[in-house]
Short mmCIF file of N, CA and C in Angstrom, two decimals:
data_model
loop_
_atom_site.label_atom_id
_atom_site.label_comp_id
_atom_site.label_asym_id
_atom_site.label_seq_id
_atom_site.Cartn_x
_atom_site.Cartn_y
_atom_site.Cartn_z
N MET A 1 0.86 -1.31 0.11
CA MET A 1 -0.32 0.03 0.19
C MET A 1 0.74 1.43 -0.05
N LEU A 2 1.32 1.81 1.11
CA LEU A 2 2.65 2.48 1.10
C LEU A 2 3.97 2.37 1.09
N GLY A 3 4.20 1.09 0.99
CA GLY A 3 5.39 0.63 0.72
C GLY A 3 5.95 0.36 2.44
N SER A 4 7.19 -0.02 2.57
CA SER A 4 7.81 -0.14 4.01
C SER A 4 7.85 1.29 4.54
N ASP A 5 7.95 2.40 4.28
CA ASP A 5 8.45 3.88 5.13
C ASP A 5 7.05 3.94 5.56
N GLY A 6 6.22 3.70 5.28
CA GLY A 6 4.97 3.96 5.86
C GLY A 6 4.18 5.42 5.62
N LEU A 7 3.60 5.96 6.49
CA LEU A 7 2.72 7.22 6.26
C LEU A 7 3.84 8.19 6.76
N PRO A 8 4.17 9.30 5.64
CA PRO A 8 5.28 10.45 5.76
C PRO A 8 4.66 10.96 6.83
N ALA A 9 5.49 11.54 7.48
CA ALA A 9 5.16 12.14 8.96
C ALA A 9 4.57 13.42 8.82
N GLY A 10 4.99 14.06 7.03
CA GLY A 10 4.59 15.61 7.22
C GLY A 10 2.87 15.26 6.95
N LEU A 11 2.58 14.65 6.34
CA LEU A 11 0.71 14.05 5.59
C LEU A 11 0.20 13.87 6.92
N LEU A 12 1.11 12.64 7.69
CA LEU A 12 0.19 12.51 9.13
C LEU A 12 -0.42 14.12 10.21
N ILE A 13 0.77 14.88 10.18
CA ILE A 13 0.69 16.17 10.88
C ILE A 13 -0.34 17.13 10.27
N VAL A 14 -0.40 17.03 8.89
CA VAL A 14 -1.36 17.65 8.21
C VAL A 14 -3.06 17.39 8.52
N VAL A 15 -2.88 16.45 8.39
CA VAL A 15 -4.01 15.65 8.65
C VAL A 15 -4.52 15.46 10.04
N LEU A 16 -3.65 15.63 10.82
CA LEU A 16 -4.09 15.85 12.88
C LEU A 16 -4.49 17.17 12.72
N LEU A 17 -3.54 18.38 12.12
CA LEU A 17 -3.69 19.61 12.64
C LEU A 17 -5.15 19.82 11.80
N GLY A 18 -5.43 19.17 10.34
CA GLY A 18 -6.47 19.90 9.69
C GLY A 18 -7.66 19.32 10.37
N SER A 19 -7.88 17.88 10.97
CA SER A 19 -9.01 17.43 11.50
C SER A 19 -9.12 18.26 12.95
N MET A 20 -8.06 18.81 13.60
CA MET A 20 -8.35 19.04 14.83
C MET A 20 -9.35 20.52 14.15
N LEU A 21 -8.80 21.49 13.44
CA LEU A 21 -9.23 22.84 13.21
C LEU A 21 -11.01 22.37 12.62
N GLY A 22 -10.70 21.26 11.87
CA GLY A 22 -12.43 21.47 11.48
C GLY A 22 -13.40 20.55 12.15
N LEU A 23 -12.71 19.81 13.48
CA LEU A 23 -13.67 19.20 14.28
C LEU A 23 -13.98 20.42 15.40
N GLY A 24 -12.86 21.56 15.40
CA GLY A 24 -13.21 22.01 16.07
C GLY A 24 -14.03 23.51 15.95
N TRP A 25 -14.32 23.36 14.36
CA TRP A 25 -14.77 24.83 14.20
C TRP A 25 -16.44 23.56 14.06
N HIS A 26 -16.90 22.37 13.81
CA HIS A 26 -18.08 21.75 14.41
C HIS A 26 -18.23 22.10 15.58
N ALA A 27 -18.04 21.87 16.25
CA ALA A 27 -18.17 22.14 18.00
C ALA A 27 -18.45 23.51 18.02
N LEU A 28 -17.78 24.69 17.45
CA LEU A 28 -18.01 26.07 17.93
C LEU A 28 -19.30 26.61 17.04
N PHE A 29 -19.40 25.81 15.68
CA PHE A 29 -20.65 26.49 14.70
C PHE A 29 -21.47 25.38 14.18
N GLY A 30 -20.86 23.96 14.28
CA GLY A 30 -21.97 23.10 13.41
C GLY A 30 -23.51 22.93 14.41
N ARG A 31 -24.42 22.98 13.52
CA ARG A 31 -25.72 23.02 13.92
C ARG A 31 -26.08 21.35 13.71
N ARG A 32 -25.60 20.90 12.82
CA ARG A 32 -26.34 19.81 12.11
C ARG A 32 -25.16 18.85 12.28
N PHE A 33 -25.88 17.30 12.29
CA PHE A 33 -24.77 16.51 12.31
C PHE A 33 -24.22 16.07 10.85
N TRP A 34 -24.91 16.64 10.06
CA TRP A 34 -24.61 16.41 8.84
C TRP A 34 -23.14 17.11 8.36
N GLN A 35 -23.29 17.92 9.14
CA GLN A 35 -22.08 19.46 8.63
C GLN A 35 -20.71 18.59 9.37
N LEU A 36 -20.90 17.95 10.19
CA LEU A 36 -19.60 17.65 10.91
C LEU A 36 -18.32 16.78 9.52
N PRO A 37 -18.91 15.65 8.80
CA PRO A 37 -17.87 15.30 8.03
C PRO A 37 -17.43 16.54 6.59
N VAL A 38 -18.23 17.40 6.51
CA VAL A 38 -18.04 18.98 5.60
C VAL A 38 -16.89 19.37 6.28
N TYR A 39 -16.98 19.80 7.76
CA TYR A 39 -16.23 20.82 8.29
C TYR A 39 -14.76 19.82 8.52
N TRP A 40 -14.85 18.66 8.93
CA TRP A 40 -13.93 17.93 9.14
C TRP A 40 -12.87 17.83 7.60
N LEU A 41 -13.36 17.34 6.56
CA LEU A 41 -12.83 17.38 5.06
C LEU A 41 -12.33 18.91 4.92
N GLY A 42 -13.42 19.65 5.47
CA GLY A 42 -12.52 21.37 4.76
C GLY A 42 -11.51 21.84 5.54
N GLY A 43 -11.79 21.39 6.80
CA GLY A 43 -10.43 21.45 7.40
C GLY A 43 -8.89 20.97 7.12
N VAL A 44 -9.39 19.62 6.81
CA VAL A 44 -8.11 18.86 6.15
C VAL A 44 -7.53 19.21 4.73
N SER A 45 -8.47 19.54 4.32
CA SER A 45 -8.15 19.90 2.61
C SER A 45 -8.04 21.49 2.64
N GLY A 46 -8.46 22.57 3.54
CA GLY A 46 -7.68 23.29 3.61
C GLY A 46 -6.43 23.97 4.36
N PHE A 47 -6.15 23.09 5.40
CA PHE A 47 -4.62 23.03 5.76
C PHE A 47 -4.12 22.34 4.70
N PHE A 48 -4.22 21.34 3.89
CA PHE A 48 -3.39 21.11 3.18
C PHE A 48 -2.97 22.25 2.32
N ALA A 49 -3.82 22.84 1.61
CA ALA A 49 -4.22 23.60 0.57
C ALA A 49 -2.84 25.20 1.32
N GLY A 50 -3.36 25.20 2.10
CA GLY A 50 -2.38 26.41 2.82
C GLY A 50 -0.88 26.20 3.20
N THR A 51 -0.63 24.70 3.31
CA THR A 51 0.89 23.85 2.59
C THR A 51 1.26 24.62 1.71
N VAL A 52 0.77 24.07 0.97
CA VAL A 52 0.99 23.89 -0.21
C VAL A 52 1.17 25.24 -1.27
N VAL A 53 0.59 26.08 -0.68
CA VAL A 53 0.62 27.63 -1.07
C VAL A 53 1.77 27.91 -0.36
N SER A 54 1.96 27.59 0.90
CA SER A 54 3.46 28.43 1.66
C SER A 54 4.69 27.71 0.81
N GLY A 55 4.20 26.44 0.32
CA GLY A 55 5.98 26.19 -0.52
C GLY A 55 5.63 26.69 -1.85
N ALA A 56 4.51 26.51 -2.46
CA ALA A 56 4.67 27.26 -3.44
C ALA A 56 5.06 28.98 -3.68
N LEU A 57 4.71 29.56 -2.61
CA LEU A 57 5.14 31.04 -2.25
C LEU A 57 6.72 30.84 -1.70
N GLY A 58 7.13 30.33 -0.97
CA GLY A 58 8.72 29.79 -0.51
C GLY A 58 8.70 30.62 1.19
N TRP A 59 7.93 30.76 1.43
CA TRP A 59 7.45 31.51 2.54
C TRP A 59 6.95 30.82 3.71
N ALA A 60 7.26 30.75 4.94
CA ALA A 60 6.66 29.77 6.46
C ALA A 60 7.10 30.35 7.61
N SER A 61 6.47 30.99 8.16
CA SER A 61 6.56 32.05 9.46
C SER A 61 6.96 30.64 10.72
N TYR A 62 6.34 29.82 10.66
CA TYR A 62 6.60 28.72 11.93
C TYR A 62 6.35 27.27 11.13
N ARG A 63 7.51 26.60 11.26
CA ARG A 63 7.13 24.95 10.47
C ARG A 63 6.93 23.76 11.81
N LEU A 64 6.50 23.22 11.48
CA LEU A 64 6.58 21.50 13.04
C LEU A 64 6.91 20.86 11.63
N GLY A 65 8.50 20.51 11.92
CA GLY A 65 8.95 19.49 10.96
C GLY A 65 8.83 20.40 9.66
N THR A 66 8.48 19.85 8.48
CA THR A 66 8.56 20.22 7.01
C THR A 66 6.98 20.78 6.82
N VAL A 67 5.99 20.89 7.97
CA VAL A 67 4.47 21.35 8.21
C VAL A 67 4.54 22.94 8.16
N PRO A 68 4.70 23.91 7.35
CA PRO A 68 4.11 25.28 7.95
C PRO A 68 2.96 25.72 8.43
N VAL A 69 3.08 25.65 9.98
CA VAL A 69 1.42 25.46 11.01
C VAL A 69 0.59 26.67 10.84
N VAL A 70 1.18 27.83 10.73
CA VAL A 70 0.36 29.40 10.42
C VAL A 70 -0.07 29.25 9.48
N GLU A 71 0.57 29.02 8.17
CA GLU A 71 -0.08 28.96 6.53
C GLU A 71 -1.33 28.24 6.66
N GLY A 72 -0.93 26.52 7.21
CA GLY A 72 -2.13 25.97 7.09
C GLY A 72 -3.21 26.20 7.65
N THR A 73 -3.04 26.43 8.88
CA THR A 73 -4.17 26.97 9.69
C THR A 73 -4.69 28.05 8.88
N VAL A 74 -4.08 29.14 8.45
CA VAL A 74 -5.21 30.11 8.09
C VAL A 74 -6.05 29.64 6.98
N GLY A 75 -4.74 28.63 6.15
CA GLY A 75 -5.87 28.11 4.83
C GLY A 75 -7.07 27.07 5.07
N ALA A 76 -7.24 26.50 6.27
CA ALA A 76 -8.18 25.73 6.66
C ALA A 76 -9.34 26.76 7.48
N LEU A 77 -8.91 27.88 8.37
CA LEU A 77 -10.02 28.60 8.76
C LEU A 77 -10.69 29.57 7.26
N VAL A 78 -9.63 29.70 6.71
CA VAL A 78 -10.19 30.49 5.49
C VAL A 78 -11.39 29.37 4.65
N LEU A 79 -11.23 28.34 4.06
CA LEU A 79 -12.07 27.18 4.04
C LEU A 79 -12.73 26.95 4.51
N LEU A 80 -12.96 27.03 6.37
CA LEU A 80 -14.14 26.59 6.95
C LEU A 80 -15.02 27.76 6.93
N GLY A 81 -14.24 29.01 7.03
CA GLY A 81 -15.18 30.14 6.96
C GLY A 81 -16.01 30.23 5.37
N LEU A 82 -15.71 29.81 4.61
CA LEU A 82 -16.41 29.96 3.11
C LEU A 82 -17.45 28.53 2.81
N LEU A 83 -16.95 27.46 3.76
CA LEU A 83 -18.21 26.35 3.81
C LEU A 83 -19.28 26.95 4.95
N TRP A 84 -18.66 27.64 6.00
CA TRP A 84 -19.88 28.11 7.22
C TRP A 84 -20.52 29.14 6.62
N LEU A 85 -20.22 29.55 5.56
CA LEU A 85 -21.27 30.41 4.79
C LEU A 85 -22.29 29.45 3.68
N PHE A 86 -22.01 28.47 3.43
CA PHE A 86 -22.83 27.71 2.27
C PHE A 86 -23.66 26.66 2.71
N VAL A 87 -22.97 26.48 4.43
CA VAL A 87 -23.74 24.81 4.83
C VAL A 87 -24.50 25.53 6.40
N ALA A 88 -24.52 26.49 6.52
CA ALA A 88 -25.19 27.21 7.63
C ALA A 88 -26.70 27.26 7.54
N PRO A 89 -27.18 26.87 8.42
CA PRO A 89 -28.85 26.90 8.09
C PRO A 89 -29.51 28.12 7.99
N SER A 90 -30.46 28.73 7.89
CA SER A 90 -30.62 30.01 7.94
C SER A 90 -32.10 30.10 9.07
N ALA A 91 -32.41 31.08 9.27
CA ALA A 91 -33.76 30.48 10.26
C ALA A 91 -34.80 29.98 9.66
N PRO A 92 -35.17 29.22 10.91
CA PRO A 92 -36.66 29.14 10.30
C PRO A 92 -37.40 29.98 10.27
N PRO A 93 -38.62 29.39 8.79
CA PRO A 93 -39.71 30.70 8.99
C PRO A 93 -40.24 31.44 10.02
N ARG A 94 -40.45 30.44 11.46
CA ARG A 94 -41.17 31.21 12.18
C ARG A 94 -40.22 31.84 13.38
N GLN A 95 -38.97 31.74 13.32
CA GLN A 95 -38.02 33.25 13.58
C GLN A 95 -37.92 34.27 13.02
N ARG A 96 -38.22 34.34 11.48
CA ARG A 96 -37.97 35.12 11.12
C ARG A 96 -39.13 36.53 10.97
N GLY A 97 -40.48 35.99 11.71
CA GLY A 97 -41.19 37.36 12.28
C GLY A 97 -42.30 36.91 10.42
N GLY A 98 -43.40 38.31 10.72
CA GLY A 98 -43.79 38.38 9.46
C GLY A 98 -45.31 37.35 9.84
N ARG A 99 -45.73 37.63 8.56
CA ARG A 99 -47.10 36.68 8.62
C ARG A 99 -46.95 35.13 8.87
N ARG A 100 -47.96 34.45 9.18
CA ARG A 100 -47.86 33.07 9.68
C ARG A 100 -48.83 32.26 8.57
N ILE A 101 -48.19 31.68 8.06
CA ILE A 101 -49.34 30.69 6.28
C ILE A 101 -49.30 29.39 7.34
N GLY A 102 -50.61 29.25 6.81
CA GLY A 102 -51.73 27.94 7.32
C GLY A 102 -51.56 28.12 8.76
N ARG A 103 -51.81 28.98 9.48
CA ARG A 103 -52.40 28.70 11.31
C ARG A 103 -53.46 30.27 11.23
N GLU A 104 -54.77 29.78 12.05
CA GLU A 104 -55.57 30.56 12.03
C GLU A 104 -54.89 31.59 12.93
N PRO A 105 -55.53 33.05 12.69
CA PRO A 105 -55.06 33.78 14.20
C PRO A 105 -55.94 33.41 15.29
N GLU A 106 -55.17 33.75 16.49
CA GLU A 106 -55.89 33.50 17.54
C GLU A 106 -57.24 34.29 18.14
N PRO A 107 -57.93 34.44 18.98
CA PRO A 107 -59.05 35.23 18.86
C PRO A 107 -58.47 36.09 20.10
N PRO A 108 -59.03 37.28 20.14
CA PRO A 108 -58.34 38.18 21.64
C PRO A 108 -59.05 37.50 22.86
N ALA A 109 -58.32 37.47 23.91
CA ALA A 109 -58.47 36.99 25.40
C ALA A 109 -59.79 37.41 25.79
N GLY A 110 -60.31 38.93 25.67
CA GLY A 110 -60.73 39.64 26.32
C GLY A 110 -62.35 39.57 25.72
N LYS A 111 -62.83 40.07 26.34
CA LYS A 111 -64.21 40.03 26.19
C LYS A 111 -64.81 41.07 24.91
N GLY A 112 -65.43 40.45 24.05
CA GLY A 112 -65.59 41.92 23.15
C GLY A 112 -66.61 42.53 23.25
#
């Protein structure tokens, strides 16, 4: 599968840190269970994208082994923020105010 060397340490760090960011984002901002894998994959792929961009630009402020941690974190948070805009549920119609559809108005409580 991966040969005798196993999983590269840099890839393991990227997956672990991206997973921590994605699952933490879901703990703070997630409202539905189906959002959990979306945020998890967003955290991992955003961290990986930040790492790739940092390598392409040749700039890294803090490294853990070969992994640029700050740039990966920024990439993950940017992607998680974009995902949150698309998958966060809007307020249900009953909380928005306005006219209720399908219900009869309640009669007044006092005598007429």
